[in-house]
CSV table of C-alpha atoms and ligand atoms in Angstrom, one decimal:
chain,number,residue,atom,x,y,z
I,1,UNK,CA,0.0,0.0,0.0
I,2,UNK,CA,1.1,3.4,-0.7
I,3,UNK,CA,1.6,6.4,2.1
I,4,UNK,CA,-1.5,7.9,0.3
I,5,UNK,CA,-3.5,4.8,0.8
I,6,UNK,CA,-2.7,4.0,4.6
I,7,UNK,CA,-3.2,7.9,5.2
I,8,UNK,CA,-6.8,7.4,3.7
I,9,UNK,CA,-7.5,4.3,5.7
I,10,UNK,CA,-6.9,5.5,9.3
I,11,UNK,CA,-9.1,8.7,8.0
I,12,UNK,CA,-12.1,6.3,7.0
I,13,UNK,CA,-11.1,4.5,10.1
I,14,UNK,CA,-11.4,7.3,13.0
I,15,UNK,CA,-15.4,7.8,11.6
I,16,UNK,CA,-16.2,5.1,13.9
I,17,UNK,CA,-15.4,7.4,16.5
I,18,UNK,CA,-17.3,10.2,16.0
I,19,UNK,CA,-20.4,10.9,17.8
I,20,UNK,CA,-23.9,12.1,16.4
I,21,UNK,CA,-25.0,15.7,17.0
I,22,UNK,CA,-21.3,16.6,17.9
I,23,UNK,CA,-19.5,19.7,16.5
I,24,UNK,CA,-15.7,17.5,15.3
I,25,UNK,CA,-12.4,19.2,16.1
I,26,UNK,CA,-10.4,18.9,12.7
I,27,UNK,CA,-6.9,19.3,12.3
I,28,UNK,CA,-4.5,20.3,9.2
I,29,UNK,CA,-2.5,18.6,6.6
I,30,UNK,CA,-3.0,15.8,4.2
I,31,UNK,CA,-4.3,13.0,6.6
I,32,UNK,CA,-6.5,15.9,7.6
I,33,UNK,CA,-7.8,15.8,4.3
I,34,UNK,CA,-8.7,12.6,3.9
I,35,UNK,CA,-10.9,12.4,7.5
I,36,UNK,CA,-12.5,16.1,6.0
I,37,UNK,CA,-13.4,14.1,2.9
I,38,UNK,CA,-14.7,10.7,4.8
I,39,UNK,CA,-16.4,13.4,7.2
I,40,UNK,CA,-18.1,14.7,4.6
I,41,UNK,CA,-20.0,11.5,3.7
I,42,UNK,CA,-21.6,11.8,7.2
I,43,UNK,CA,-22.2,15.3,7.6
I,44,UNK,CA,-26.2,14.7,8.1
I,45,UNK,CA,-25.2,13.1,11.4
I,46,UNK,CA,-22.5,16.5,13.0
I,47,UNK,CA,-23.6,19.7,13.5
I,48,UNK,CA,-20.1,21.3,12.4
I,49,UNK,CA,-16.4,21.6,12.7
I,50,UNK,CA,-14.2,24.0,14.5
I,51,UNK,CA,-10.9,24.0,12.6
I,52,UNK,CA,-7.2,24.5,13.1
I,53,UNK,CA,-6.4,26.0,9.9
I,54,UNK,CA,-7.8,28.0,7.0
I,55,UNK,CA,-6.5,25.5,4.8
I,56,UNK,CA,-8.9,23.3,6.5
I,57,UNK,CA,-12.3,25.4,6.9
I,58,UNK,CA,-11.9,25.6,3.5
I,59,UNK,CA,-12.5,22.3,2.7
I,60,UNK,CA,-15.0,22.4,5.2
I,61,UNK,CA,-17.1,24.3,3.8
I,62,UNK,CA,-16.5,22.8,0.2
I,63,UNK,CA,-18.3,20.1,1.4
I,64,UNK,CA,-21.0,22.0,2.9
I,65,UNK,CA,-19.8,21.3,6.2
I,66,UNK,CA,-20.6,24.2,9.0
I,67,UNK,CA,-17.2,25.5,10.5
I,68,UNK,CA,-17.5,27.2,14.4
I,69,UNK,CA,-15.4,30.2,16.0
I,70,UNK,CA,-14.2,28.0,18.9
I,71,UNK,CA,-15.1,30.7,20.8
I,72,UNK,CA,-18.9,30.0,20.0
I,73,UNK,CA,-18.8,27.0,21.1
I,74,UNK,CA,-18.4,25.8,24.7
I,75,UNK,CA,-17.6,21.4,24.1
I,76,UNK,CA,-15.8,19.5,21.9
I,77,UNK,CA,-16.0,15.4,21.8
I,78,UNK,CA,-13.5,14.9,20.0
I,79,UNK,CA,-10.9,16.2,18.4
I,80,UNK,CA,-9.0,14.5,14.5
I,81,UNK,CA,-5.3,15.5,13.7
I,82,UNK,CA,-2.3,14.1,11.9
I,83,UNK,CA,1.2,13.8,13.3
I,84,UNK,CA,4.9,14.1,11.9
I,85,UNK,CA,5.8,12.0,14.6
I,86,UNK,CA,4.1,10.2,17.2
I,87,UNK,CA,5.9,8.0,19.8
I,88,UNK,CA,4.7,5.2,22.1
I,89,UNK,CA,3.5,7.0,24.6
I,90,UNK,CA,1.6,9.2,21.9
I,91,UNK,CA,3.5,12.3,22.5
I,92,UNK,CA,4.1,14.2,19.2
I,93,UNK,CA,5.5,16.1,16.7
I,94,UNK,CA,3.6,18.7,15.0
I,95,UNK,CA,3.3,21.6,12.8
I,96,UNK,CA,5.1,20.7,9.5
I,97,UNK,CA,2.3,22.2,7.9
I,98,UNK,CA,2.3,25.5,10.7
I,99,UNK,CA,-0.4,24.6,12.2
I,100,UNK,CA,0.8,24.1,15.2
I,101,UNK,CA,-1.1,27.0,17.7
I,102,UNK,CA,-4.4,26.4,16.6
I,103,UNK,CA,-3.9,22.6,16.7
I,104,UNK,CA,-3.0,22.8,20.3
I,105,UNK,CA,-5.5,25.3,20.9
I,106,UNK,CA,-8.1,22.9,20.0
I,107,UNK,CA,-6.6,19.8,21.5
I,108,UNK,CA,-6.4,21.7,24.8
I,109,UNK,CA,-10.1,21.9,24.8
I,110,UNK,CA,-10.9,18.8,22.9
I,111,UNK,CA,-12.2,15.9,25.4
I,112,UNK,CA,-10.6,13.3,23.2
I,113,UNK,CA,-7.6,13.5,20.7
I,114,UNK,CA,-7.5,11.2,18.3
I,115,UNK,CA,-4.5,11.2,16.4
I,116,UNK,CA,-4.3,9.2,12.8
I,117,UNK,CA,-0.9,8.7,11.1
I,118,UNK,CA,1.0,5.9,8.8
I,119,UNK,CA,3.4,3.8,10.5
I,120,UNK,CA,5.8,5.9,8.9
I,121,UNK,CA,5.1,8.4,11.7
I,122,UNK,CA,5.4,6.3,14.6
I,123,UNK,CA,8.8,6.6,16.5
I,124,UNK,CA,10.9,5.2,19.5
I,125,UNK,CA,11.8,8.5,20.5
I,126,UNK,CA,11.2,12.3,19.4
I,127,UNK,CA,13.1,14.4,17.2
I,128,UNK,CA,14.6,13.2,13.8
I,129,UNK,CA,11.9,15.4,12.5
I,130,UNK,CA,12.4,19.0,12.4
I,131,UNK,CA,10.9,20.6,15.8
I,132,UNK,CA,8.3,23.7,14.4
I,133,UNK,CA,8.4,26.4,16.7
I,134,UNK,CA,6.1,29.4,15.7
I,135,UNK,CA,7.6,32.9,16.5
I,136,UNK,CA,6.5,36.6,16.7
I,137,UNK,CA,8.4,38.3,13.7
I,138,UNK,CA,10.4,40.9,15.3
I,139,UNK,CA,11.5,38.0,18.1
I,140,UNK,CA,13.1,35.7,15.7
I,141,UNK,CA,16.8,35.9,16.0
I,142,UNK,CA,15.8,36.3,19.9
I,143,UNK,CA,14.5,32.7,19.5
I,144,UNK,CA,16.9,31.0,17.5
I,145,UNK,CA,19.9,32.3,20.1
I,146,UNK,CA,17.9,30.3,22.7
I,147,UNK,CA,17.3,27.5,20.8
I,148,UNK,CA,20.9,27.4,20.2
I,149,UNK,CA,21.4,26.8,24.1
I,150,UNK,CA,18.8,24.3,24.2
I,151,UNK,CA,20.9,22.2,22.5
I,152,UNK,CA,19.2,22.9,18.8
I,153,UNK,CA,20.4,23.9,15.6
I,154,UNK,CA,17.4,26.8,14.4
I,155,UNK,CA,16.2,27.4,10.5
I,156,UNK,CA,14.0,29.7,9.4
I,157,UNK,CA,11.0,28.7,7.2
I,158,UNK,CA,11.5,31.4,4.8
I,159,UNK,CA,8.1,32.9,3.0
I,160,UNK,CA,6.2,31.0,5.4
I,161,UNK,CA,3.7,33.5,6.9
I,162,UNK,CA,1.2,31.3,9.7
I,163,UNK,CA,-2.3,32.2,9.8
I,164,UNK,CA,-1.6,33.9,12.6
I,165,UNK,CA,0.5,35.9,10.8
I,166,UNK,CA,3.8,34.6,12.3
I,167,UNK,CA,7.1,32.4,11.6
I,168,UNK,CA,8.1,29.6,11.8
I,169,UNK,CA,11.6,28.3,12.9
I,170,UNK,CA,12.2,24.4,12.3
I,171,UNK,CA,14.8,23.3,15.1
I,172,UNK,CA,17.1,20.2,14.2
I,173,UNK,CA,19.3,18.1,16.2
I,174,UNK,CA,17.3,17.4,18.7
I,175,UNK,CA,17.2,14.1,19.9
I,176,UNK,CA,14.2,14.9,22.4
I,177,UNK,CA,14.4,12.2,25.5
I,178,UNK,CA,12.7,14.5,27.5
I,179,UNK,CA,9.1,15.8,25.4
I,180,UNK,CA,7.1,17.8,28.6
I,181,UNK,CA,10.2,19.0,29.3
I,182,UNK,CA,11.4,20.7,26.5
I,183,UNK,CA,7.8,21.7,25.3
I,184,UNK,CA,7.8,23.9,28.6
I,185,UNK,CA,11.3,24.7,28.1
I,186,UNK,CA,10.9,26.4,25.0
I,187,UNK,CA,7.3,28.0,25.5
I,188,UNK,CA,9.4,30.2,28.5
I,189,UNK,CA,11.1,31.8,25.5
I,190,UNK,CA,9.8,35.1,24.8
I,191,UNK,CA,8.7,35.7,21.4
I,192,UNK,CA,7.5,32.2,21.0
I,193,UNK,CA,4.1,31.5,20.7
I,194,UNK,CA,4.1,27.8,21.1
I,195,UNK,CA,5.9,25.0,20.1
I,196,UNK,CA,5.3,21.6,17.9
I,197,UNK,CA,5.5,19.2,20.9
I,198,UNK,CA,2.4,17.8,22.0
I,199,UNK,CA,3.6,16.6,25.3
I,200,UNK,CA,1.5,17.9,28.3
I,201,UNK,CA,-1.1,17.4,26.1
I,202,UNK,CA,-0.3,14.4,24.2
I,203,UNK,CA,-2.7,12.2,21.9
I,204,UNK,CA,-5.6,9.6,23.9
I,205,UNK,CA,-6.0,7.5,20.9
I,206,UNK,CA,-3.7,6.8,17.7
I,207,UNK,CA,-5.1,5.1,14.3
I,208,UNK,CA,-2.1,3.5,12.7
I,209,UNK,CA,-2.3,2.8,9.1
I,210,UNK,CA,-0.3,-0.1,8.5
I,211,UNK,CA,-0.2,-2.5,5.5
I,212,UNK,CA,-1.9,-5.1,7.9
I,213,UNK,CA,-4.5,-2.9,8.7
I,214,UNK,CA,-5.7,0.1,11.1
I,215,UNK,CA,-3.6,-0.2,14.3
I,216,UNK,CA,-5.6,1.1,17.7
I,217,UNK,CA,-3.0,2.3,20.5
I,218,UNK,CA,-4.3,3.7,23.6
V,301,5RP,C1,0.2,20.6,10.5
V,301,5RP,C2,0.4,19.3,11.2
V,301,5RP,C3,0.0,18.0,10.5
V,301,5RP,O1,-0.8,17.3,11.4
V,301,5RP,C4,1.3,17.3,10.3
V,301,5RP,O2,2.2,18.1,9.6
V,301,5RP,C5,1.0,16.0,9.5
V,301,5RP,O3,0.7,16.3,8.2
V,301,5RP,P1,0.4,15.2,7.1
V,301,5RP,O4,-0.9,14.5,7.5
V,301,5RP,O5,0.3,16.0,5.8
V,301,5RP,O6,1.6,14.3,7.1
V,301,5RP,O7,0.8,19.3,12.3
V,301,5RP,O8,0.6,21.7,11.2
């Protein structure tokens, strides 16, 4: 099976999992995608979305799918996102698409993150993938100083503009034993607005899409 093909899966999959007469957190990137589309096959049965991205509501509303200001709405069941990189205790990665702040936004007041990924994303430990750390502008060399004595090696996502209206700074090197840590570590920055760990407030669920099938880890 292809990357493509597993991503689809675990979207199709995670339906199962959605409640009637819910409003559905939805996340951003290509996995994304796939659960908007699958989503959209059983929209009769939601109310709406609140999104993480514009990207996102966009597709939303393609489908004809209603998309919430998260501040009009007071409970989210559950909430569906991709990963870059998950590990076993389903801490992530995230934001390779800069999605990071309104992802973790929403998971924060999600009841129940579900994350769904290929095996491709699942990991012993934390770090191979770039860390995505969203900046204010006029903060960024600031940032990258610090990162530096945190042990990382800081590059600027040039012509990358968040919908927030911010940058992003990818941070390499970082072999991350520690993920709660370093997420709080780097949040105490100033001139960061949040980072792409998902530690404190880490996955409940993951749907694995693996040649053998959807894997459920809890
Ligand atoms: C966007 C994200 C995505 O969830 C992450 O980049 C995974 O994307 P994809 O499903 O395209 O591999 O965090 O900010």
């Amino acid at each position: 099976m292809t990357q493509d093909e597993l991503k689809k899966a675990t979207a199709e999959a995670v339906i199962a999992f959605i409640p009637d007469n819910c409003i559905v957190g939805v996340g951003s990137g290509s996995t994304v995608n796939c659960f908007i589309d699958a989503l959209a096959k059983i929209k009769g049965r939601i109310d709406g979305a609140v999104s993480a991205s514009e990207a996102s509501s966009a597709r939303l509303k393609q489908h004809g799918i209603r998309v919430f200001d998260l501040n009009a709405v007071d409970r989210i069941p559950v909430y569906v996102d991709g990963a870059d990189e998950i590990n076993h205790q389903l801490q992530m990665i995230k934001g390779g698409g800069a999605a990071l702040t309104r992802e973790k936004i929403i998971a924060a007041v999600s009841d129940e993150f579900i994350c769904i990924a290929d095996e491709s994303k699942y990991v012993q430990v934390l770090g191979k993938f770039p860390l995505p750390v969203e900046v204010i502008p006029m903060a960024r060399s600031h940032v990258a100083r610090e990162l530096v004595k945190l042990g990382g090696r800081p590059a600027w996502r040039e012509g990358v503009v968040t919908d927030n209206g911010n940058w992003i700074l990818d941070v390499h090197g970082m072999a991350i034993a520690e993920p709660v840590k370093l997420e709080t570590a780097i949040n105490q920055i100033v001139g960061v607005v949040t980072n792409g760990l998902f530690a404190q407030r880490r996955a409940d669920r993951l749907l694995l899409g693996t040649p053998a099938g959807v894997k459920e880890f809890r």
